[in-house]
PDB file of C-alpha atoms in Angstrom:
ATOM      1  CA  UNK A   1    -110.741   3.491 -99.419  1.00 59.00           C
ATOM      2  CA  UNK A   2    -108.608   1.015 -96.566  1.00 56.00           C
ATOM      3  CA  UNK A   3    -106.375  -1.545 -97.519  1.00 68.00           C
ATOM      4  CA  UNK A   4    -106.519  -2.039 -93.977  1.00 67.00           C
ATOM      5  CA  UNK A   5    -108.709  -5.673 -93.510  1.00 68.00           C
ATOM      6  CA  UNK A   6    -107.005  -7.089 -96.504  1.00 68.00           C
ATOM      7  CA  UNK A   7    -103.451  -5.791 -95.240  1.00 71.00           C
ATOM      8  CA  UNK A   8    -102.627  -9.629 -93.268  1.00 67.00           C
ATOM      9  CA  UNK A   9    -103.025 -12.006 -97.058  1.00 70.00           C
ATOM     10  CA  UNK A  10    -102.148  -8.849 -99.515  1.00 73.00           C
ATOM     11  CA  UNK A  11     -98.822 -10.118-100.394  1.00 76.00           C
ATOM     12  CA  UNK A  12     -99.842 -13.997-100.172  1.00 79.00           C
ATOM     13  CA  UNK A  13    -103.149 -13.325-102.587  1.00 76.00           C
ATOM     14  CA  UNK A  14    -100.602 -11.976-105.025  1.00 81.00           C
ATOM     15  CA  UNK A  15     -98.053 -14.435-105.274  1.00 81.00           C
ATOM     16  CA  UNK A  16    -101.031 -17.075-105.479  1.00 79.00           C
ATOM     17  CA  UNK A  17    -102.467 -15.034-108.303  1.00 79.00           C
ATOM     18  CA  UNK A  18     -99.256 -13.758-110.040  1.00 85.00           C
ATOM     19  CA  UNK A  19     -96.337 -16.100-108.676  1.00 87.00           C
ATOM     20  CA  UNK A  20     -93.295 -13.882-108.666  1.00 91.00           C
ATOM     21  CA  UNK A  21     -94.011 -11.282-110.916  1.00 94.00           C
ATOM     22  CA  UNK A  22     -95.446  -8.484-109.167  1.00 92.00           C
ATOM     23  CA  UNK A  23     -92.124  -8.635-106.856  1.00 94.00           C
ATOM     24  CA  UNK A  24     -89.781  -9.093-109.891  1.00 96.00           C
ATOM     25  CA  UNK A  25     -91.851  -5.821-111.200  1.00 97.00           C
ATOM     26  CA  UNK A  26     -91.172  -3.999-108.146  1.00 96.00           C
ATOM     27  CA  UNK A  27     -87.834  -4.710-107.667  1.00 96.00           C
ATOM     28  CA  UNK A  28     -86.843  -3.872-111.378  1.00 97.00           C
ATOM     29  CA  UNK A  29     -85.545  -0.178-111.357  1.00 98.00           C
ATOM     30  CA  UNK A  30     -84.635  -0.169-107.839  1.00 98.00           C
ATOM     31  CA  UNK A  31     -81.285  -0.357-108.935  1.00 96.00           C
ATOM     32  CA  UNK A  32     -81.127   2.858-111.143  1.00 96.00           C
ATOM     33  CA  UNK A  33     -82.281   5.264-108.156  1.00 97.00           C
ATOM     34  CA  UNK A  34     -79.252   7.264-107.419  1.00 96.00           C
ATOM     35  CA  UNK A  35     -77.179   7.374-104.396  1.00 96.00           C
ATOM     36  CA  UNK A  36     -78.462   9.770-101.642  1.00 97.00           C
ATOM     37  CA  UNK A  37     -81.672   9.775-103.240  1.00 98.00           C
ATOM     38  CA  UNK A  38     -84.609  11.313-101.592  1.00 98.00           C
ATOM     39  CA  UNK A  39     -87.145   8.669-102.236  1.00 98.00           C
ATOM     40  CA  UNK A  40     -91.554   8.935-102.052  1.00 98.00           C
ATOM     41  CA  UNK A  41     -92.796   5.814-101.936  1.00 98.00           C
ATOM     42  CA  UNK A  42     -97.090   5.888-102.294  1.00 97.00           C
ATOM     43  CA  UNK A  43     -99.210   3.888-101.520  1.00 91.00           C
ATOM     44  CA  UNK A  44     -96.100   0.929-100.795  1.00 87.00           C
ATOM     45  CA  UNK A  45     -98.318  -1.728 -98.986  1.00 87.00           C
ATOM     46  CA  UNK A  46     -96.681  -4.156 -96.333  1.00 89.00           C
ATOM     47  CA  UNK A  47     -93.225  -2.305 -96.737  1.00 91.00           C
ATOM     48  CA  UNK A  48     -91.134  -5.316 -98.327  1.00 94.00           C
ATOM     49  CA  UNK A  49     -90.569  -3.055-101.301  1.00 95.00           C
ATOM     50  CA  UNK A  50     -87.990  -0.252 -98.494  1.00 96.00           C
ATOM     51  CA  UNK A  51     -85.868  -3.892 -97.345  1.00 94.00           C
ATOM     52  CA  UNK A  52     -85.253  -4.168-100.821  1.00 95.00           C
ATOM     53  CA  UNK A  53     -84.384  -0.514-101.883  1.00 97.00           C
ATOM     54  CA  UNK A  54     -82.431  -0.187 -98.593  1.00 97.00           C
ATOM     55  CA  UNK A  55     -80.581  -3.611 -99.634  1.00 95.00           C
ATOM     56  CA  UNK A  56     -79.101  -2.044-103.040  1.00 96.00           C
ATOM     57  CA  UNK A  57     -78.965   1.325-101.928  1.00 97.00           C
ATOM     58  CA  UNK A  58     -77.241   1.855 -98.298  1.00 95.00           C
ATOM     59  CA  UNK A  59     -78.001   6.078 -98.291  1.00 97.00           C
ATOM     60  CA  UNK A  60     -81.106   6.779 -99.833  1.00 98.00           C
ATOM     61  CA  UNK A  61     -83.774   8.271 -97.219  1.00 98.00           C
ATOM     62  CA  UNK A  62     -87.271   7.400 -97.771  1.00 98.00           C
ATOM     63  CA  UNK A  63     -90.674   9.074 -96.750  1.00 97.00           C
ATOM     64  CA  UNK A  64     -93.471   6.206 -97.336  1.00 97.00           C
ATOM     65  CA  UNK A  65     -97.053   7.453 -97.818  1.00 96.00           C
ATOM     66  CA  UNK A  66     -99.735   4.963 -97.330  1.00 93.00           C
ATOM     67  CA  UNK A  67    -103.559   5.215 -96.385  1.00 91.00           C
ATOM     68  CA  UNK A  68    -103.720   2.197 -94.171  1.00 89.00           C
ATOM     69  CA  UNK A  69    -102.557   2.662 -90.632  1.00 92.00           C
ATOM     70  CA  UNK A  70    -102.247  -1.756 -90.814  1.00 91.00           C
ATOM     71  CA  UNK A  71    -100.299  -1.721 -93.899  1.00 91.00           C
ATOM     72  CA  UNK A  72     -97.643   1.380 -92.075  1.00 94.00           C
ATOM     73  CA  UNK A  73     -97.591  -1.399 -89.400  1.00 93.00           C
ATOM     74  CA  UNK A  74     -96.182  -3.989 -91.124  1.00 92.00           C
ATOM     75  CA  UNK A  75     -93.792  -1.837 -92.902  1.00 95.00           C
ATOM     76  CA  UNK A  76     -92.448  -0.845 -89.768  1.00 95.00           C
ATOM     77  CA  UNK A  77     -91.716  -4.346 -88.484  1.00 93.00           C
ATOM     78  CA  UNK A  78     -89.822  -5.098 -91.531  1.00 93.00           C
ATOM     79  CA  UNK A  79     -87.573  -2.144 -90.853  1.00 95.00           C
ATOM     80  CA  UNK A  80     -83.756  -3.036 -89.201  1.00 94.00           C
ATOM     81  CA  UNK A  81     -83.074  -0.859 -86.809  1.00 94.00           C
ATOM     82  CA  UNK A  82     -80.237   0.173 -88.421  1.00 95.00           C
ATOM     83  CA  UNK A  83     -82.035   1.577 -91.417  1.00 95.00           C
ATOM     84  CA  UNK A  84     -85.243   3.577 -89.110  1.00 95.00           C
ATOM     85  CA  UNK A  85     -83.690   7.263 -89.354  1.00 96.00           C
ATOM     86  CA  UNK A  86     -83.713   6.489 -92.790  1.00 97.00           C
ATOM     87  CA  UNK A  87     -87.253   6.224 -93.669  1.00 97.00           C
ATOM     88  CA  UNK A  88     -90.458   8.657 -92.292  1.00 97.00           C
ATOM     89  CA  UNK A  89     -93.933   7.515 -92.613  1.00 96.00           C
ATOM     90  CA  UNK A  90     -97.004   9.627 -93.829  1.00 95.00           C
ATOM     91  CA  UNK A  91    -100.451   8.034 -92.552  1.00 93.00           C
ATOM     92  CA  UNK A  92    -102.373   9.694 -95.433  1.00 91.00           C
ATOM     93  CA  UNK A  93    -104.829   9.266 -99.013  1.00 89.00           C
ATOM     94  CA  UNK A  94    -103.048  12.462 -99.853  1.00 90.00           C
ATOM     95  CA  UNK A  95    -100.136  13.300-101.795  1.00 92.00           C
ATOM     96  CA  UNK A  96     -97.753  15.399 -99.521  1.00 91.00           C
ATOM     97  CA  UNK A  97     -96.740  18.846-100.472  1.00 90.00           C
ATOM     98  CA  UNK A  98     -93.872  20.991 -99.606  1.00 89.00           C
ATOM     99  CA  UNK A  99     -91.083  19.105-100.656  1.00 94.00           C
ATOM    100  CA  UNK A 100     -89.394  17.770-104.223  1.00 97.00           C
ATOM    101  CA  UNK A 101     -88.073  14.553-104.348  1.00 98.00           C
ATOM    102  CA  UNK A 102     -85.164  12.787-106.376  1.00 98.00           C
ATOM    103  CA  UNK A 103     -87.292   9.678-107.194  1.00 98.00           C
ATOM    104  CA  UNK A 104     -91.052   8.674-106.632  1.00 98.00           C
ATOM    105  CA  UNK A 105     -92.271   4.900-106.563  1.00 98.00           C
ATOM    106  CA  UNK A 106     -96.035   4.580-107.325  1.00 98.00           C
ATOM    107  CA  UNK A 107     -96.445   0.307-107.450  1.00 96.00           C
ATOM    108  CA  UNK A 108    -100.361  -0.674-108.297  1.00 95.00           C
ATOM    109  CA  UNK A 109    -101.335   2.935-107.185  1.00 95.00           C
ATOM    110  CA  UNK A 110    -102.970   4.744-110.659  1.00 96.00           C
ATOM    111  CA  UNK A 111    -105.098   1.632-110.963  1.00 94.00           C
ATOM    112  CA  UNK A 112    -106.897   2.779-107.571  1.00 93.00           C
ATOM    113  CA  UNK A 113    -108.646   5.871-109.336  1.00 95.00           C
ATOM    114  CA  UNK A 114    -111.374   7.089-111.721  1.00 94.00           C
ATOM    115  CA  UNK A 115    -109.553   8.335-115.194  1.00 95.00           C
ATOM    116  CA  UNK A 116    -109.795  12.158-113.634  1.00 96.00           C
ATOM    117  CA  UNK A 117    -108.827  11.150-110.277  1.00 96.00           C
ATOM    118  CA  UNK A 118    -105.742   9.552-111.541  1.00 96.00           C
ATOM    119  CA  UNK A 119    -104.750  12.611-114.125  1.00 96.00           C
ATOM    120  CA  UNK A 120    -104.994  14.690-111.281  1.00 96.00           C
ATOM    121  CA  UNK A 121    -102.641  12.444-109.260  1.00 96.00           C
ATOM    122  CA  UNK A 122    -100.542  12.264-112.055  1.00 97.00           C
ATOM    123  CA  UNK A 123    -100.559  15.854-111.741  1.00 96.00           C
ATOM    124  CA  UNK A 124     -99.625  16.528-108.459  1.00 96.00           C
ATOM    125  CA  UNK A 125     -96.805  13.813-108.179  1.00 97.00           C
ATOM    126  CA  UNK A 126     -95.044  15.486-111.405  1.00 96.00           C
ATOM    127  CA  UNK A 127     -95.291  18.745-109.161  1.00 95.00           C
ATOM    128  CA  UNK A 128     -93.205  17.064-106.631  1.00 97.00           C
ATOM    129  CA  UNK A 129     -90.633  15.408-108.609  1.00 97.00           C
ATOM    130  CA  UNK A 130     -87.565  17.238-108.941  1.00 96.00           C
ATOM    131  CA  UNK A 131     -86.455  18.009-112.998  1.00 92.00           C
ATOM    132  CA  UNK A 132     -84.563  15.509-114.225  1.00 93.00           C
ATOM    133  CA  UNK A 133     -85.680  13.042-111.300  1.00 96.00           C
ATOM    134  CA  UNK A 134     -86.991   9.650-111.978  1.00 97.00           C
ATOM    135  CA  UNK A 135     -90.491   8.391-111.398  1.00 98.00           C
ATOM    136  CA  UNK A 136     -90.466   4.541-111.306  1.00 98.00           C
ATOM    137  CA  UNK A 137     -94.149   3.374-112.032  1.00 98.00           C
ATOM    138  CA  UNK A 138     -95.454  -0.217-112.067  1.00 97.00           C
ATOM    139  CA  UNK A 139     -98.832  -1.295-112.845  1.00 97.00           C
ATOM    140  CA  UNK A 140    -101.446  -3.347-114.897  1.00 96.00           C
ATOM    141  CA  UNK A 141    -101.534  -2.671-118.441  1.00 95.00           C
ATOM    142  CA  UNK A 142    -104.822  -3.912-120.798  1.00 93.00           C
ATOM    143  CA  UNK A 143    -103.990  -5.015-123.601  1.00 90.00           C
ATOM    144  CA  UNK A 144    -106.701  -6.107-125.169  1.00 89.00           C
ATOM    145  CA  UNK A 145    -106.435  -9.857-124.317  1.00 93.00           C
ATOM    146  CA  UNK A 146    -109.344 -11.540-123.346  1.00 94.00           C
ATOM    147  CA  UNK A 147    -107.395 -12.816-119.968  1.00 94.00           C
ATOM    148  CA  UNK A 148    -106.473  -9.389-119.076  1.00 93.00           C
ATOM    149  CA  UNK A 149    -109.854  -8.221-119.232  1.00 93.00           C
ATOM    150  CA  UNK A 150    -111.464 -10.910-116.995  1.00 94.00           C
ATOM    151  CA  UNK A 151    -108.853 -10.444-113.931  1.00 92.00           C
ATOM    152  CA  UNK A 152    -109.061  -6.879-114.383  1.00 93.00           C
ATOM    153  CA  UNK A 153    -112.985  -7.024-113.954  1.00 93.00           C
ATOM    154  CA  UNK A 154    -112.700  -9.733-110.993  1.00 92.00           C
ATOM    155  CA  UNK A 155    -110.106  -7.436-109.296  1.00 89.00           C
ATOM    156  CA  UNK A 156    -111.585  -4.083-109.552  1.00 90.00           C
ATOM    157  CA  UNK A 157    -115.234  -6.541-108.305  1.00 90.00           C
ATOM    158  CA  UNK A 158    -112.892  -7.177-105.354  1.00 84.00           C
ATOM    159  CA  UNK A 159    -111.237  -4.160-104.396  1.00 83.00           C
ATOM    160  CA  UNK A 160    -114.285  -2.227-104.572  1.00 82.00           C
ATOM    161  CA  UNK A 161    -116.201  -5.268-102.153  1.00 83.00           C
ATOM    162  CA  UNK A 162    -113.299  -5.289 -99.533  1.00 76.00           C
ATOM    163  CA  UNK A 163    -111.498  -2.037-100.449  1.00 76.00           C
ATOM    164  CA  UNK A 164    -113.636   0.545-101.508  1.00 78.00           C
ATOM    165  CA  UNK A 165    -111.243   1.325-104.377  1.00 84.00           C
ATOM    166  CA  UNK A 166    -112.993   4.197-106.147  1.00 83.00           C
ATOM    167  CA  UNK A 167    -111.942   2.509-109.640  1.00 86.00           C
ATOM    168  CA  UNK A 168    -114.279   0.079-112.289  1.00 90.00           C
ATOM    169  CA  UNK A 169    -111.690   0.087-114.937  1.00 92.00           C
ATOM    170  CA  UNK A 170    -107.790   0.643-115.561  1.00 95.00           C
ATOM    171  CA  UNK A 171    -107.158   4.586-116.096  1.00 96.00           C
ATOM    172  CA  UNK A 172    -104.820   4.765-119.386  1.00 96.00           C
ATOM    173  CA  UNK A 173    -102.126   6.172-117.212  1.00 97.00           C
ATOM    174  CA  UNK A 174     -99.071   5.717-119.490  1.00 96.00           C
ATOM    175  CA  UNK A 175    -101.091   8.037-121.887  1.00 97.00           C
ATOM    176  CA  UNK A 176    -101.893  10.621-119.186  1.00 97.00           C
ATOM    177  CA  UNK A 177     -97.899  10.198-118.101  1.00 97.00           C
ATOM    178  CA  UNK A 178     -97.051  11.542-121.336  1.00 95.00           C
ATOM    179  CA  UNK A 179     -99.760  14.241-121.880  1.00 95.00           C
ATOM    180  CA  UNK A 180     -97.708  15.700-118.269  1.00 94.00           C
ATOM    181  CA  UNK A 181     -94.685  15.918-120.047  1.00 92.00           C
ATOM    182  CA  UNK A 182     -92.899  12.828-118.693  1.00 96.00           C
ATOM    183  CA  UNK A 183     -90.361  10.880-120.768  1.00 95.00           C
ATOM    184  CA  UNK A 184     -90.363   7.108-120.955  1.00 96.00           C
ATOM    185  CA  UNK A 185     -86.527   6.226-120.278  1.00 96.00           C
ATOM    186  CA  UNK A 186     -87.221   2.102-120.090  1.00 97.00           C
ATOM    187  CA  UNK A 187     -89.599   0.001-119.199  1.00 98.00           C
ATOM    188  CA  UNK A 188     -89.963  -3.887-118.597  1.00 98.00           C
ATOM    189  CA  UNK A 189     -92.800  -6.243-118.887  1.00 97.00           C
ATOM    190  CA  UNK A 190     -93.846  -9.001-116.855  1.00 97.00           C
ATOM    191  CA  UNK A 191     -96.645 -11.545-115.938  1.00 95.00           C
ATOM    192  CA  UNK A 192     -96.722 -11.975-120.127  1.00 94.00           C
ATOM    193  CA  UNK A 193     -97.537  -8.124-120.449  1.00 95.00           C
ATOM    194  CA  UNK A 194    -100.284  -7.885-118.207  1.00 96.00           C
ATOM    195  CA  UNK A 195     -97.712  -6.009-115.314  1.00 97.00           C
ATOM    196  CA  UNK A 196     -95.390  -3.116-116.382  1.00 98.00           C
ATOM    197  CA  UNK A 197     -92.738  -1.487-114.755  1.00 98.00           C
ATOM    198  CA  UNK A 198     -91.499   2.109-116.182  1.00 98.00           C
ATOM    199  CA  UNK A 199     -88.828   4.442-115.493  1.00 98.00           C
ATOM    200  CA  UNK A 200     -89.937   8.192-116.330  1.00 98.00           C
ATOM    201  CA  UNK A 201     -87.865  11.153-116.169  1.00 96.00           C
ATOM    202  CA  UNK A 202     -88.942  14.647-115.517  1.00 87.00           C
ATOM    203  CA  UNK A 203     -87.168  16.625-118.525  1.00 79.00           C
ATOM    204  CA  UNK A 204     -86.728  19.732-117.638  1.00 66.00           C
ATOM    205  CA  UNK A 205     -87.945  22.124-120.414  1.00 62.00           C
ATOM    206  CA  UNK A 206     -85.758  25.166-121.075  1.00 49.00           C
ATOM    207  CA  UNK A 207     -87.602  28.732-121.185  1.00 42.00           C
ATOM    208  CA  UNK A 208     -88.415  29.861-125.173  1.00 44.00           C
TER     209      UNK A 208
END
């Protein structure tokens, strides 16, 4: 899977497909992460989405995880000098290990995988969260409109042409978000319903 010959028109195909609403998605919660926050961003594309966290919050610190090595480039153009001790980048399909993290942004990453693949993401990214940290999550949604499931079909045809996506369908990941034990705190939708954006907490359960 490589993002990486699609990386140049990625953010122009999506405002000709969805106008403003995948950045309006994005941009959403950004305002809720707290103040010298230790931020995962996965999979965050061409790296508009750190200007804007670094814009309402001056002392987060970011680690961005993304597969393609062109899409890490363009996020590191966009980056003010000022702001570059603040923010490490992770050339990687993995999900990193070895650290817990105040806040995790996965934007139009669950939709990438197979059912199982994403439940095991899922998975691993709750492992990393700290307890009570916040997991901002914004994706597709199907729900059951006839539109929905005709861009849904051309995009996963797409992706998996240019892409390679593993995906041939959305995973039902607000179902598997709640079978891990994460808590729904708000949630907002957009593009009329086909784009959510979700803020989950990581409840910490005490010992019986």
């Amino acid at each position: 899977m490589s993002f990486d010959r699609i990386a140049p028109v990625y953010d122009t195909l999506s405002r000709l497909v969805y106008g403003k609403s995948m950045v309006a998605s994005q941009r959403h919660f950004l305002a809720a992460i707290s103040s010298h926050a230790t931020v995962l961003i996965i999979g965050g594309g061409t790296g508009w989405i750190v200007q804007e966290l670094f814009a309402v919050n001056s002392t987060c610190s970011v680690v961005y995880v993304e597969a393609s090595q062109e899409m890490i480039r363009q996020t590191e153009k966009k980056i003010k000098p000022k702001d570059a001790s603040r923010i490490r980048f992770v050339w990687s399909e993995e999900i990193p290990v070895g650290a817990v993290y105040d806040c995790i942004i996965t934007n139009f990453f669950l939709d990438l995988f197979s059912e199982q693949h994403a439940s095991n993401r899922i998975h691993q990214i709750k492992n990393i969260l700290k307890e009570d940290g916040c997991w901002i999550v914004t994706d597709f949604v199907d729900e059951g409109r006839w539109w929905q499931k005709i861009l849904l079909k051309s995009m996963y045809i797409f992706f998996r042409t240019l892409s390679k996506i593993e995906a041939t369908s959305l995973p039902p990941w607000r179902l598997q978000l709640e079978r891990e034990g994460l808590r729904r705190k708000a949630s907002q939708k957009f593009y009329h319903g086909f784009i959510e954006s979700s803020l989950y907490v990581h409840v910490h359960k005490p010992l019986t």
